[in-house]
Amino acid sequence: MANSPSGDSVAGRLIRVLETFTAARMVQTAAEIGRRSGLPDSTAHRIVGDLVRAGLLERDQDRRIRIGMRLWELATRSSDALRLRQAALPSMERVQSRVREHTQLAVLEQDEALFLERLSGPESGSNVIRVAGRLPLHASSSGLVLLAFGSRELQERILAGPLVALSRETVTDAAALRRKLAEVRRLGHAVAPGYVEEVSTGVAVPVKDETGAVTAALSVVLRRHDLVEATLAELHAAAGEISHALGHRR
Ligand code: PHB
């Protein structure tokens, strides 16, 4: 692959442009993309122009750039995420209609919980995440499930810190986190009161694939002082169905 004077490959420069988009920054000017990518302005402008022509990025009336439909189309076809989402949706819909709070599906992605789906109703409470949003593993109920049932290497990497606090209740002490993970494994679910936001309690259960490995976390965001038992029963029933749809046989 042709390298630039800075040593970046063509793919490397493309990645630097695309990675300037984050969950919090979905619209940018070409100049901002240039600055944030660290590429020479002319290079960034040329790559942005090529990506806009291919439909991977889009330019609005104000000439600001956002991720294009074509990129969404390609990315959404990702077989694992699509299969998981399709297997999960019917059960997630039932959980949401009964509990009436945000119901979400997350997977492990580069040491964070990445949310593939979220179902909400008009009466659902506060929620900081959205589809394609991320949360730290130690600081969310979904993340705790993915971490507790993840590999030993993953656990040690996360326990080594830094364990950033999202709220006053987030567990930021490694020994306390170790105890919490043991509790999640023992109970088979995670309850995270106030870890993400002081007003809510996340509850999450594991979803297994055909090998029995935990492949996703299914969660509900309750009001901070809601009782968790009925929601946990709904979540466990739903996760069992989703795991079954993925080929898991106990
Ligand atoms: C959680 O998974 O614990 C969680 C997620 C989003 C929130 C609150 C809690 O807004």
PDB file of C-alpha atoms and ligand atoms in Angstrom, residues 104 115 126-129 135 139-143 192 195-197 200-204 219-221, ligand 1:
ATOM      1  CA  GLN A 104     -30.618  -2.786  25.797  1.00  0.00           C
ATOM      2  CA  PHE A 115     -24.613  -1.057  22.746  1.00  0.00           C
ATOM      3  CA  SER A 126     -33.076   8.627  32.239  1.00  0.00           C
ATOM      4  CA  ASN A 127     -30.460   6.916  30.055  1.00  0.00           C
ATOM      5  CA  VAL A 128     -27.007   8.120  29.051  1.00  0.00           C
ATOM      6  CA  ILE A 129     -26.429   5.627  26.261  1.00  0.00           C
ATOM      7  CA  LEU A 135     -19.772   2.466  28.480  1.00  0.00           C
ATOM      8  CA  ALA A 139     -19.028   1.187  35.421  1.00  0.00           C
ATOM      9  CA  SER A 140     -22.213  -0.308  33.938  1.00  0.00           C
ATOM     10  CA  SER A 141     -24.366  -3.364  34.621  1.00  0.00           C
ATOM     11  CA  SER A 142     -23.868  -4.653  31.051  1.00  0.00           C
ATOM     12  CA  GLY A 143     -20.134  -4.063  31.314  1.00  0.00           C
ATOM     13  CA  ALA A 192     -25.273  -1.518  39.332  1.00  0.00           C
ATOM     14  CA  TYR A 195     -22.829   3.457  38.836  1.00  0.00           C
ATOM     15  CA  VAL A 196     -23.565   5.358  35.607  1.00  0.00           C
ATOM     16  CA  GLU A 197     -25.913   8.062  36.907  1.00  0.00           C
ATOM     17  CA  SER A 200     -30.727   4.985  37.878  1.00  0.00           C
ATOM     18  CA  THR A 201     -29.898   1.355  38.569  1.00  0.00           C
ATOM     19  CA  GLY A 202     -28.702  -0.856  35.715  1.00  0.00           C
ATOM     20  CA  VAL A 203     -29.525  -4.567  35.870  1.00  0.00           C
ATOM     21  CA  ALA A 204     -27.998  -6.994  33.375  1.00  0.00           C
ATOM     22  CA  SER A 219     -29.973  -5.010  30.509  1.00  0.00           C
ATOM     23  CA  VAL A 220     -32.676  -2.699  31.782  1.00  0.00           C
ATOM     24  CA  VAL A 221     -32.143   0.761  33.292  1.00  0.00           C
TER      25      VAL A 221
HETATM   26  C1  PHB B   1     -26.101   0.247  33.057  1.00  0.00           C
HETATM   27  O1  PHB B   1     -25.916  -0.610  32.174  1.00  0.00           O
HETATM   28  O2  PHB B   1     -25.795   0.011  34.231  1.00  0.00           O
HETATM   29  C2  PHB B   1     -26.651   1.593  32.697  1.00  0.00           C
HETATM   30  C3  PHB B   1     -26.661   2.011  31.378  1.00  0.00           C
HETATM   31  C4  PHB B   1     -27.160   3.283  31.061  1.00  0.00           C
HETATM   32  C5  PHB B   1     -27.634   4.105  32.063  1.00  0.00           C
HETATM   33  C6  PHB B   1     -27.625   3.678  33.390  1.00  0.00           C
HETATM   34  C7  PHB B   1     -27.128   2.415  33.699  1.00  0.00           C
HETATM   35  O3  PHB B   1     -28.102   5.341  31.762  1.00  0.00           O
END
